[in-house]
Structures are given as structure tokens and as C-alpha cells.
Amino acid sequence: RKRCKMKASGKLRRFRIIGRRLPSDKDRSPPLYRMTIFAPDHVVAKSRFWYFLKRLKKVKKANGEIVDLKQVSEKNPNAKVKNYGIWLRYNSRTGTHNM
């Protein structure tokens, strides 16, 4: 019997991704969109970037490009306390909820 493993398993890295819509005759310099994505590797981070950008700004991967992708490291790796805020949005039977 196969055991199912969690994809992230707690080893998430922080990536800063900057992307934009492809330039066209109508819009020579489209706006840049920057996101911080937590993912296990850069492939998943790019995938999540396009997932969110498609929903937030109507830019698909076929019509866009990634300008910059960097893994962000801790300024002080020995720090014991880390505070993160989480913005959660989920769909239920009664609608979409933001927390």
C-alpha cells in the first residue's frame, strides 16, 4: 500500500516573482505585478503566480511573462520569532468568505 505524502511537508521557501502581460502595439509597457509566494520549489512558485495573476488581473501564462524570480533568504537566519499574517479566502455553499 502506497503512503500519501504532503506535497509541501513543511519545507516551504519564499519566492519573489515579478511578471507582466506581454507588450503589444496597444500597450508598449504593461504594468509589473509582484508577488511573494511560499512554495517548495521555483516550479510550483511560478505555477501559483500564474494561478493568482489569472484570477486577480486577468493575465494568463500564454499572454504574460515572468520578468524576475528570486528566492528570498532570511536576513537573520538565527532569529527565533517569526510573525506572518495569513489572508484566507474560501468558497462555501453560501458564497465566498474572506478571513
PDB file of N, CA and C in Angstrom:
ATOM      1  N   ARG A   1       0.832  -1.189   0.000  1.00  0.00           N
ATOM      2  CA  ARG A   1       0.000   0.000   0.000  1.00  0.00           C
ATOM      3  C   ARG A   1       0.876   1.252   0.000  1.00  0.00           C
ATOM      4  N   LYS A   2       0.571   2.183  -0.898  1.00  0.00           N
ATOM      5  CA  LYS A   2       1.354   3.412  -1.002  1.00  0.00           C
ATOM      6  C   LYS A   2       0.952   4.396   0.086  1.00  0.00           C
ATOM      7  N   ARG A   3       1.932   5.063   0.627  1.00  0.00           N
ATOM      8  CA  ARG A   3       1.645   6.110   1.604  1.00  0.00           C
ATOM      9  C   ARG A   3       1.588   7.441   0.885  1.00  0.00           C
ATOM     10  N   CYS A   4       0.627   8.235   1.234  1.00  0.00           N
ATOM     11  CA  CYS A   4       0.463   9.546   0.615  1.00  0.00           C
ATOM     12  C   CYS A   4       1.270  10.573   1.398  1.00  0.00           C
ATOM     13  N   LYS A   5       2.110  11.336   0.712  1.00  0.00           N
ATOM     14  CA  LYS A   5       2.906  12.367   1.356  1.00  0.00           C
ATOM     15  C   LYS A   5       2.342  13.733   1.033  1.00  0.00           C
ATOM     16  N   MET A   6       2.427  14.623   2.006  1.00  0.00           N
ATOM     17  CA  MET A   6       2.029  16.000   1.732  1.00  0.00           C
ATOM     18  C   MET A   6       3.017  16.601   0.754  1.00  0.00           C
ATOM     19  N   LYS A   7       2.521  17.423  -0.150  1.00  0.00           N
ATOM     20  CA  LYS A   7       3.382  17.997  -1.177  1.00  0.00           C
ATOM     21  C   LYS A   7       4.419  18.935  -0.567  1.00  0.00           C
ATOM     22  N   ALA A   8       3.979  19.843   0.308  1.00  0.00           N
ATOM     23  CA  ALA A   8       4.891  20.822   0.880  1.00  0.00           C
ATOM     24  C   ALA A   8       5.664  20.225   2.052  1.00  0.00           C
ATOM     25  N   SER A   9       5.016  19.442   2.881  1.00  0.00           N
ATOM     26  CA  SER A   9       5.571  18.802   4.079  1.00  0.00           C
ATOM     27  C   SER A   9       6.352  19.779   4.955  1.00  0.00           C
ATOM     28  N   GLY A  10       5.922  21.029   4.999  1.00  0.00           N
ATOM     29  CA  GLY A  10       6.519  22.000   5.904  1.00  0.00           C
ATOM     30  C   GLY A  10       7.797  22.637   5.411  1.00  0.00           C
ATOM     31  N   LYS A  11       8.296  22.264   4.245  1.00  0.00           N
ATOM     32  CA  LYS A  11       9.556  22.818   3.744  1.00  0.00           C
ATOM     33  C   LYS A  11       9.269  23.822   2.638  1.00  0.00           C
ATOM     34  N   LEU A  12       8.673  24.918   3.010  1.00  0.00           N
ATOM     35  CA  LEU A  12       8.329  25.940   2.022  1.00  0.00           C
ATOM     36  C   LEU A  12       9.424  26.989   1.961  1.00  0.00           C
ATOM     37  N   ARG A  13       9.705  27.456   0.773  1.00  0.00           N
ATOM     38  CA  ARG A  13      10.660  28.543   0.562  1.00  0.00           C
ATOM     39  C   ARG A  13       9.894  29.770   0.107  1.00  0.00           C
ATOM     40  N   ARG A  14      10.513  30.914   0.289  1.00  0.00           N
ATOM     41  CA  ARG A  14       9.871  32.178  -0.072  1.00  0.00           C
ATOM     42  C   ARG A  14      10.457  32.667  -1.393  1.00  0.00           C
ATOM     43  N   PHE A  15       9.570  32.940  -2.355  1.00  0.00           N
ATOM     44  CA  PHE A  15       9.990  33.423  -3.667  1.00  0.00           C
ATOM     45  C   PHE A  15       9.341  34.767  -3.949  1.00  0.00           C
ATOM     46  N   ARG A  16      10.119  35.669  -4.552  1.00  0.00           N
ATOM     47  CA  ARG A  16       9.572  36.938  -5.028  1.00  0.00           C
ATOM     48  C   ARG A  16       9.537  36.856  -6.550  1.00  0.00           C
ATOM     49  N   ILE A  17       8.331  36.972  -7.091  1.00  0.00           N
ATOM     50  CA  ILE A  17       8.145  36.833  -8.535  1.00  0.00           C
ATOM     51  C   ILE A  17       7.561  38.120  -9.085  1.00  0.00           C
ATOM     52  N   ILE A  18       8.151  38.605 -10.177  1.00  0.00           N
ATOM     53  CA  ILE A  18       7.657  39.794 -10.867  1.00  0.00           C
ATOM     54  C   ILE A  18       7.306  39.379 -12.286  1.00  0.00           C
ATOM     55  N   GLY A  19       6.100  39.702 -12.695  1.00  0.00           N
ATOM     56  CA  GLY A  19       5.652  39.346 -14.036  1.00  0.00           C
ATOM     57  C   GLY A  19       4.787  40.435 -14.629  1.00  0.00           C
ATOM     58  N   ARG A  20       4.455  40.276 -15.902  1.00  0.00           N
ATOM     59  CA  ARG A  20       3.622  41.269 -16.584  1.00  0.00           C
ATOM     60  C   ARG A  20       2.957  40.639 -17.798  1.00  0.00           C
ATOM     61  N   ARG A  21       2.018  41.377 -18.356  1.00  0.00           N
ATOM     62  CA  ARG A  21       1.412  40.982 -19.626  1.00  0.00           C
ATOM     63  C   ARG A  21       2.439  41.247 -20.730  1.00  0.00           C
ATOM     64  N   LEU A  22       2.411  40.480 -21.796  1.00  0.00           N
ATOM     65  CA  LEU A  22       3.342  40.706 -22.905  1.00  0.00           C
ATOM     66  C   LEU A  22       3.080  42.065 -23.551  1.00  0.00           C
ATOM     67  N   PRO A  23       4.133  42.814 -23.909  1.00  0.00           N
ATOM     68  CA  PRO A  23       3.932  44.101 -24.578  1.00  0.00           C
ATOM     69  C   PRO A  23       3.243  43.919 -25.930  1.00  0.00           C
ATOM     70  N   SER A  24       2.405  44.884 -26.279  1.00  0.00           N
ATOM     71  CA  SER A  24       1.701  44.840 -27.562  1.00  0.00           C
ATOM     72  C   SER A  24       1.747  46.231 -28.183  1.00  0.00           C
ATOM     73  N   ASP A  25       1.191  46.370 -29.381  1.00  0.00           N
ATOM     74  CA  ASP A  25       1.139  47.683 -30.029  1.00  0.00           C
ATOM     75  C   ASP A  25       0.278  48.645 -29.221  1.00  0.00           C
ATOM     76  N   LYS A  26      -0.755  48.118 -28.603  1.00  0.00           N
ATOM     77  CA  LYS A  26      -1.676  48.938 -27.815  1.00  0.00           C
ATOM     78  C   LYS A  26      -1.047  49.390 -26.494  1.00  0.00           C
ATOM     79  N   ASP A  27      -0.302  48.498 -25.844  1.00  0.00           N
ATOM     80  CA  ASP A  27       0.318  48.796 -24.549  1.00  0.00           C
ATOM     81  C   ASP A  27       1.790  48.399 -24.607  1.00  0.00           C
ATOM     82  N   ARG A  28       2.654  49.394 -24.842  1.00  0.00           N
ATOM     83  CA  ARG A  28       4.086  49.130 -25.024  1.00  0.00           C
ATOM     84  C   ARG A  28       4.777  48.706 -23.725  1.00  0.00           C
ATOM     85  N   SER A  29       4.385  49.310 -22.598  1.00  0.00           N
ATOM     86  CA  SER A  29       4.999  48.941 -21.311  1.00  0.00           C
ATOM     87  C   SER A  29       3.898  48.628 -20.297  1.00  0.00           C
ATOM     88  N   PRO A  30       3.446  47.375 -20.260  1.00  0.00           N
ATOM     89  CA  PRO A  30       2.391  46.993 -19.321  1.00  0.00           C
ATOM     90  C   PRO A  30       2.895  47.040 -17.874  1.00  0.00           C
ATOM     91  N   PRO A  31       1.996  47.202 -16.916  1.00  0.00           N
ATOM     92  CA  PRO A  31       2.424  47.282 -15.510  1.00  0.00           C
ATOM     93  C   PRO A  31       3.000  45.956 -15.020  1.00  0.00           C
ATOM     94  N   LEU A  32       3.941  46.072 -14.079  1.00  0.00           N
ATOM     95  CA  LEU A  32       4.547  44.893 -13.467  1.00  0.00           C
ATOM     96  C   LEU A  32       3.740  44.499 -12.237  1.00  0.00           C
ATOM     97  N   TYR A  33       3.636  43.210 -11.999  1.00  0.00           N
ATOM     98  CA  TYR A  33       2.941  42.692 -10.828  1.00  0.00           C
ATOM     99  C   TYR A  33       3.930  41.860 -10.020  1.00  0.00           C
ATOM    100  N   ARG A  34       4.052  42.187  -8.727  1.00  0.00           N
ATOM    101  CA  ARG A  34       4.996  41.479  -7.855  1.00  0.00           C
ATOM    102  C   ARG A  34       4.225  40.716  -6.788  1.00  0.00           C
ATOM    103  N   MET A  35       4.626  39.477  -6.566  1.00  0.00           N
ATOM    104  CA  MET A  35       4.000  38.647  -5.537  1.00  0.00           C
ATOM    105  C   MET A  35       5.073  37.928  -4.742  1.00  0.00           C
ATOM    106  N   THR A  36       4.760  37.682  -3.480  1.00  0.00           N
ATOM    107  CA  THR A  36       5.573  36.814  -2.650  1.00  0.00           C
ATOM    108  C   THR A  36       4.821  35.504  -2.517  1.00  0.00           C
ATOM    109  N   ILE A  37       5.442  34.434  -2.967  1.00  0.00           N
ATOM    110  CA  ILE A  37       4.812  33.116  -2.980  1.00  0.00           C
ATOM    111  C   ILE A  37       5.639  32.169  -2.113  1.00  0.00           C
ATOM    112  N   PHE A  38       4.968  31.405  -1.265  1.00  0.00           N
ATOM    113  CA  PHE A  38       5.623  30.364  -0.480  1.00  0.00           C
ATOM    114  C   PHE A  38       5.356  29.028  -1.162  1.00  0.00           C
ATOM    115  N   ALA A  39       6.427  28.350  -1.570  1.00  0.00           N
ATOM    116  CA  ALA A  39       6.292  27.096  -2.315  1.00  0.00           C
ATOM    117  C   ALA A  39       7.528  26.227  -2.064  1.00  0.00           C
ATOM    118  N   PRO A  40       7.416  24.917  -2.322  1.00  0.00           N
ATOM    119  CA  PRO A  40       8.575  24.041  -2.108  1.00  0.00           C
ATOM    120  C   PRO A  40       9.716  24.260  -3.104  1.00  0.00           C
ATOM    121  N   ASP A  41       9.411  24.688  -4.340  1.00  0.00           N
ATOM    122  CA  ASP A  41      10.458  24.956  -5.327  1.00  0.00           C
ATOM    123  C   ASP A  41       9.977  26.013  -6.320  1.00  0.00           C
ATOM    124  N   HIS A  42      10.887  26.426  -7.227  1.00  0.00           N
ATOM    125  CA  HIS A  42      10.577  27.524  -8.140  1.00  0.00           C
ATOM    126  C   HIS A  42       9.511  27.153  -9.166  1.00  0.00           C
ATOM    127  N   VAL A  43       9.400  25.883  -9.509  1.00  0.00           N
ATOM    128  CA  VAL A  43       8.401  25.454 -10.494  1.00  0.00           C
ATOM    129  C   VAL A  43       6.991  25.654  -9.936  1.00  0.00           C
ATOM    130  N   VAL A  44       6.781  25.231  -8.707  1.00  0.00           N
ATOM    131  CA  VAL A  44       5.478  25.398  -8.060  1.00  0.00           C
ATOM    132  C   VAL A  44       5.205  26.880  -7.819  1.00  0.00           C
ATOM    133  N   ALA A  45       6.244  27.649  -7.481  1.00  0.00           N
ATOM    134  CA  ALA A  45       6.071  29.084  -7.243  1.00  0.00           C
ATOM    135  C   ALA A  45       5.584  29.790  -8.509  1.00  0.00           C
ATOM    136  N   LYS A  46       6.169  29.450  -9.664  1.00  0.00           N
ATOM    137  CA  LYS A  46       5.722  30.056 -10.921  1.00  0.00           C
ATOM    138  C   LYS A  46       4.289  29.656 -11.242  1.00  0.00           C
ATOM    139  N   SER A  47       3.969  28.412 -10.992  1.00  0.00           N
ATOM    140  CA  SER A  47       2.615  27.931 -11.245  1.00  0.00           C
ATOM    141  C   SER A  47       1.598  28.669 -10.384  1.00  0.00           C
ATOM    142  N   ARG A  48       1.911  28.882  -9.106  1.00  0.00           N
ATOM    143  CA  ARG A  48       0.999  29.600  -8.209  1.00  0.00           C
ATOM    144  C   ARG A  48       0.898  31.078  -8.605  1.00  0.00           C
ATOM    145  N   PHE A  49       2.004  31.648  -9.083  1.00  0.00           N
ATOM    146  CA  PHE A  49       1.987  33.040  -9.540  1.00  0.00           C
ATOM    147  C   PHE A  49       0.973  33.215 -10.664  1.00  0.00           C
ATOM    148  N   TRP A  50       1.031  32.323 -11.666  1.00  0.00           N
ATOM    149  CA  TRP A  50       0.087  32.429 -12.784  1.00  0.00           C
ATOM    150  C   TRP A  50      -1.333  32.135 -12.331  1.00  0.00           C
ATOM    151  N   TYR A  51      -1.496  31.234 -11.385  1.00  0.00           N
ATOM    152  CA  TYR A  51      -2.825  30.906 -10.851  1.00  0.00           C
ATOM    153  C   TYR A  51      -3.477  32.150 -10.245  1.00  0.00           C
ATOM    154  N   PHE A  52      -2.717  32.879  -9.413  1.00  0.00           N
ATOM    155  CA  PHE A  52      -3.271  34.064  -8.756  1.00  0.00           C
ATOM    156  C   PHE A  52      -3.401  35.239  -9.718  1.00  0.00           C
ATOM    157  N   LEU A  53      -2.424  35.410 -10.618  1.00  0.00           N
ATOM    158  CA  LEU A  53      -2.477  36.539 -11.544  1.00  0.00           C
ATOM    159  C   LEU A  53      -3.655  36.411 -12.508  1.00  0.00           C
ATOM    160  N   LYS A  54      -3.962  35.182 -12.898  1.00  0.00           N
ATOM    161  CA  LYS A  54      -5.089  34.943 -13.797  1.00  0.00           C
ATOM    162  C   LYS A  54      -6.399  35.380 -13.140  1.00  0.00           C
ATOM    163  N   ARG A  55      -6.530  35.132 -11.849  1.00  0.00           N
ATOM    164  CA  ARG A  55      -7.762  35.483 -11.152  1.00  0.00           C
ATOM    165  C   ARG A  55      -7.816  36.953 -10.741  1.00  0.00           C
ATOM    166  N   LEU A  56      -6.667  37.517 -10.377  1.00  0.00           N
ATOM    167  CA  LEU A  56      -6.656  38.890  -9.882  1.00  0.00           C
ATOM    168  C   LEU A  56      -6.608  39.932 -10.997  1.00  0.00           C
ATOM    169  N   LYS A  57      -5.816  39.684 -12.033  1.00  0.00           N
ATOM    170  CA  LYS A  57      -5.580  40.692 -13.070  1.00  0.00           C
ATOM    171  C   LYS A  57      -5.898  40.226 -14.479  1.00  0.00           C
ATOM    172  N   LYS A  58      -6.474  39.041 -14.636  1.00  0.00           N
ATOM    173  CA  LYS A  58      -6.876  38.512 -15.942  1.00  0.00           C
ATOM    174  C   LYS A  58      -5.698  38.424 -16.918  1.00  0.00           C
ATOM    175  N   VAL A  59      -4.546  37.989 -16.419  1.00  0.00           N
ATOM    176  CA  VAL A  59      -3.362  37.784 -17.263  1.00  0.00           C
ATOM    177  C   VAL A  59      -3.036  36.300 -17.237  1.00  0.00           C
ATOM    178  N   LYS A  60      -3.090  35.653 -18.398  1.00  0.00           N
ATOM    179  CA  LYS A  60      -2.783  34.230 -18.480  1.00  0.00           C
ATOM    180  C   LYS A  60      -1.301  34.027 -18.798  1.00  0.00           C
ATOM    181  N   LYS A  61      -0.821  32.818 -18.565  1.00  0.00           N
ATOM    182  CA  LYS A  61       0.576  32.494 -18.836  1.00  0.00           C
ATOM    183  C   LYS A  61       0.904  32.659 -20.317  1.00  0.00           C
ATOM    184  N   ALA A  62      -0.051  32.342 -21.196  1.00  0.00           N
ATOM    185  CA  ALA A  62       0.168  32.457 -22.639  1.00  0.00           C
ATOM    186  C   ALA A  62       0.319  33.914 -23.067  1.00  0.00           C
ATOM    187  N   ASN A  63      -0.276  34.835 -22.305  1.00  0.00           N
ATOM    188  CA  ASN A  63      -0.225  36.262 -22.647  1.00  0.00           C
ATOM    189  C   ASN A  63       0.702  37.047 -21.734  1.00  0.00           C
ATOM    190  N   GLY A  64       1.524  36.369 -20.945  1.00  0.00           N
ATOM    191  CA  GLY A  64       2.376  37.070 -19.995  1.00  0.00           C
ATOM    192  C   GLY A  64       3.778  36.505 -19.960  1.00  0.00           C
ATOM    193  N   GLU A  65       4.622  37.167 -19.161  1.00  0.00           N
ATOM    194  CA  GLU A  65       5.997  36.710 -18.996  1.00  0.00           C
ATOM    195  C   GLU A  65       6.451  36.989 -17.573  1.00  0.00           C
ATOM    196  N   ILE A  66       7.366  36.169 -17.094  1.00  0.00           N
ATOM    197  CA  ILE A  66       7.966  36.388 -15.783  1.00  0.00           C
ATOM    198  C   ILE A  66       9.245  37.176 -16.000  1.00  0.00           C
ATOM    199  N   VAL A  67       9.314  38.334 -15.367  1.00  0.00           N
ATOM    200  CA  VAL A  67      10.462  39.223 -15.527  1.00  0.00           C
ATOM    201  C   VAL A  67      11.578  38.834 -14.559  1.00  0.00           C
ATOM    202  N   ASP A  68      11.203  38.486 -13.324  1.00  0.00           N
ATOM    203  CA  ASP A  68      12.206  38.180 -12.308  1.00  0.00           C
ATOM    204  C   ASP A  68      11.649  37.150 -11.336  1.00  0.00           C
ATOM    205  N   LEU A  69      12.483  36.211 -10.935  1.00  0.00           N
ATOM    206  CA  LEU A  69      12.118  35.218  -9.929  1.00  0.00           C
ATOM    207  C   LEU A  69      13.330  35.022  -9.031  1.00  0.00           C
ATOM    208  N   LYS A  70      13.174  35.327  -7.748  1.00  0.00           N
ATOM    209  CA  LYS A  70      14.278  35.173  -6.802  1.00  0.00           C
ATOM    210  C   LYS A  70      13.785  34.472  -5.555  1.00  0.00           C
ATOM    211  N   GLN A  71      14.639  33.610  -5.027  1.00  0.00           N
ATOM    212  CA  GLN A  71      14.339  33.018  -3.733  1.00  0.00           C
ATOM    213  C   GLN A  71      14.840  33.985  -2.676  1.00  0.00           C
ATOM    214  N   VAL A  72      13.963  34.372  -1.774  1.00  0.00           N
ATOM    215  CA  VAL A  72      14.301  35.341  -0.738  1.00  0.00           C
ATOM    216  C   VAL A  72      14.795  34.574   0.477  1.00  0.00           C
ATOM    217  N   SER A  73      15.992  34.911   0.930  1.00  0.00           N
ATOM    218  CA  SER A  73      16.537  34.252   2.118  1.00  0.00           C
ATOM    219  C   SER A  73      16.335  35.154   3.329  1.00  0.00           C
ATOM    220  N   GLU A  74      16.430  34.565   4.489  1.00  0.00           N
ATOM    221  CA  GLU A  74      16.255  35.314   5.732  1.00  0.00           C
ATOM    222  C   GLU A  74      17.416  36.284   5.924  1.00  0.00           C
ATOM    223  N   LYS A  75      17.111  37.490   6.416  1.00  0.00           N
ATOM    224  CA  LYS A  75      18.181  38.440   6.719  1.00  0.00           C
ATOM    225  C   LYS A  75      18.979  37.958   7.925  1.00  0.00           C
ATOM    226  N   ASN A  76      18.253  37.408   8.909  1.00  0.00           N
ATOM    227  CA  ASN A  76      18.892  36.863  10.098  1.00  0.00           C
ATOM    228  C   ASN A  76      18.390  35.432  10.284  1.00  0.00           C
ATOM    229  N   PRO A  77      19.119  34.435   9.780  1.00  0.00           N
ATOM    230  CA  PRO A  77      18.619  33.056   9.848  1.00  0.00           C
ATOM    231  C   PRO A  77      18.533  32.499  11.267  1.00  0.00           C
ATOM    232  N   ASN A  78      19.180  33.152  12.234  1.00  0.00           N
ATOM    233  CA  ASN A  78      19.156  32.669  13.616  1.00  0.00           C
ATOM    234  C   ASN A  78      17.988  33.235  14.419  1.00  0.00           C
ATOM    235  N   ALA A  79      17.138  34.021  13.798  1.00  0.00           N
ATOM    236  CA  ALA A  79      16.009  34.615  14.511  1.00  0.00           C
ATOM    237  C   ALA A  79      15.045  33.520  14.957  1.00  0.00           C
ATOM    238  N   LYS A  80      14.576  33.628  16.186  1.00  0.00           N
ATOM    239  CA  LYS A  80      13.693  32.607  16.751  1.00  0.00           C
ATOM    240  C   LYS A  80      12.220  32.925  16.525  1.00  0.00           C
ATOM    241  N   VAL A  81      11.874  34.210  16.478  1.00  0.00           N
ATOM    242  CA  VAL A  81      10.468  34.600  16.365  1.00  0.00           C
ATOM    243  C   VAL A  81      10.194  35.083  14.952  1.00  0.00           C
ATOM    244  N   LYS A  82       9.148  34.530  14.358  1.00  0.00           N
ATOM    245  CA  LYS A  82       8.739  34.952  13.024  1.00  0.00           C
ATOM    246  C   LYS A  82       7.239  35.151  13.047  1.00  0.00           C
ATOM    247  N   ASN A  83       6.792  36.300  12.615  1.00  0.00           N
ATOM    248  CA  ASN A  83       5.364  36.598  12.575  1.00  0.00           C
ATOM    249  C   ASN A  83       4.916  36.696  11.131  1.00  0.00           C
ATOM    250  N   TYR A  84       3.860  35.990  10.811  1.00  0.00           N
ATOM    251  CA  TYR A  84       3.301  36.038   9.474  1.00  0.00           C
ATOM    252  C   TYR A  84       1.809  36.285   9.583  1.00  0.00           C
ATOM    253  N   GLY A  85       1.299  37.115   8.701  1.00  0.00           N
ATOM    254  CA  GLY A  85      -0.140  37.291   8.587  1.00  0.00           C
ATOM    255  C   GLY A  85      -0.637  36.443   7.431  1.00  0.00           C
ATOM    256  N   ILE A  86      -1.778  35.859   7.622  1.00  0.00           N
ATOM    257  CA  ILE A  86      -2.338  34.998   6.582  1.00  0.00           C
ATOM    258  C   ILE A  86      -3.679  35.558   6.156  1.00  0.00           C
ATOM    259  N   TRP A  87      -3.829  35.737   4.861  1.00  0.00           N
ATOM    260  CA  TRP A  87      -5.091  36.188   4.282  1.00  0.00           C
ATOM    261  C   TRP A  87      -5.720  34.970   3.648  1.00  0.00           C
ATOM    262  N   LEU A  88      -6.903  34.637   4.118  1.00  0.00           N
ATOM    263  CA  LEU A  88      -7.546  33.404   3.698  1.00  0.00           C
ATOM    264  C   LEU A  88      -8.846  33.719   2.990  1.00  0.00           C
ATOM    265  N   ARG A  89      -9.072  33.069   1.880  1.00  0.00           N
ATOM    266  CA  ARG A  89     -10.317  33.219   1.125  1.00  0.00           C
ATOM    267  C   ARG A  89     -10.775  31.833   0.713  1.00  0.00           C
ATOM    268  N   TYR A  90     -12.030  31.516   1.020  1.00  0.00           N
ATOM    269  CA  TYR A  90     -12.520  30.195   0.653  1.00  0.00           C
ATOM    270  C   TYR A  90     -13.963  30.272   0.189  1.00  0.00           C
ATOM    271  N   ASN A  91     -14.347  29.296  -0.618  1.00  0.00           N
ATOM    272  CA  ASN A  91     -15.711  29.204  -1.129  1.00  0.00           C
ATOM    273  C   ASN A  91     -16.463  28.143  -0.345  1.00  0.00           C
ATOM    274  N   SER A  92     -17.683  28.469   0.020  1.00  0.00           N
ATOM    275  CA  SER A  92     -18.546  27.505   0.691  1.00  0.00           C
ATOM    276  C   SER A  92     -19.882  27.464  -0.042  1.00  0.00           C
ATOM    277  N   ARG A  93     -20.813  26.730   0.509  1.00  0.00           N
ATOM    278  CA  ARG A  93     -22.125  26.640  -0.130  1.00  0.00           C
ATOM    279  C   ARG A  93     -22.835  27.991  -0.147  1.00  0.00           C
ATOM    280  N   THR A  94     -22.536  28.831   0.830  1.00  0.00           N
ATOM    281  CA  THR A  94     -23.242  30.116   0.926  1.00  0.00           C
ATOM    282  C   THR A  94     -22.509  31.257   0.243  1.00  0.00           C
ATOM    283  N   GLY A  95     -21.321  31.016  -0.294  1.00  0.00           N
ATOM    284  CA  GLY A  95     -20.604  32.072  -1.004  1.00  0.00           C
ATOM    285  C   GLY A  95     -19.123  32.076  -0.682  1.00  0.00           C
ATOM    286  N   THR A  96     -18.455  33.176  -1.036  1.00  0.00           N
ATOM    287  CA  THR A  96     -17.025  33.339  -0.805  1.00  0.00           C
ATOM    288  C   THR A  96     -16.812  34.092   0.497  1.00  0.00           C
ATOM    289  N   HIS A  97     -15.862  33.633   1.309  1.00  0.00           N
ATOM    290  CA  HIS A  97     -15.589  34.240   2.611  1.00  0.00           C
ATOM    291  C   HIS A  97     -14.130  34.674   2.676  1.00  0.00           C
ATOM    292  N   ASN A  98     -13.898  35.882   3.170  1.00  0.00           N
ATOM    293  CA  ASN A  98     -12.550  36.392   3.411  1.00  0.00           C
ATOM    294  C   ASN A  98     -12.310  36.414   4.913  1.00  0.00           C
ATOM    295  N   MET A  99     -11.152  35.958   5.325  1.00  0.00           N
ATOM    296  CA  MET A  99     -10.810  35.960   6.752  1.00  0.00           C
ATOM    297  C   MET A  99      -9.458  36.609   6.945  1.00  0.00           C
TER     298      MET A  99
END
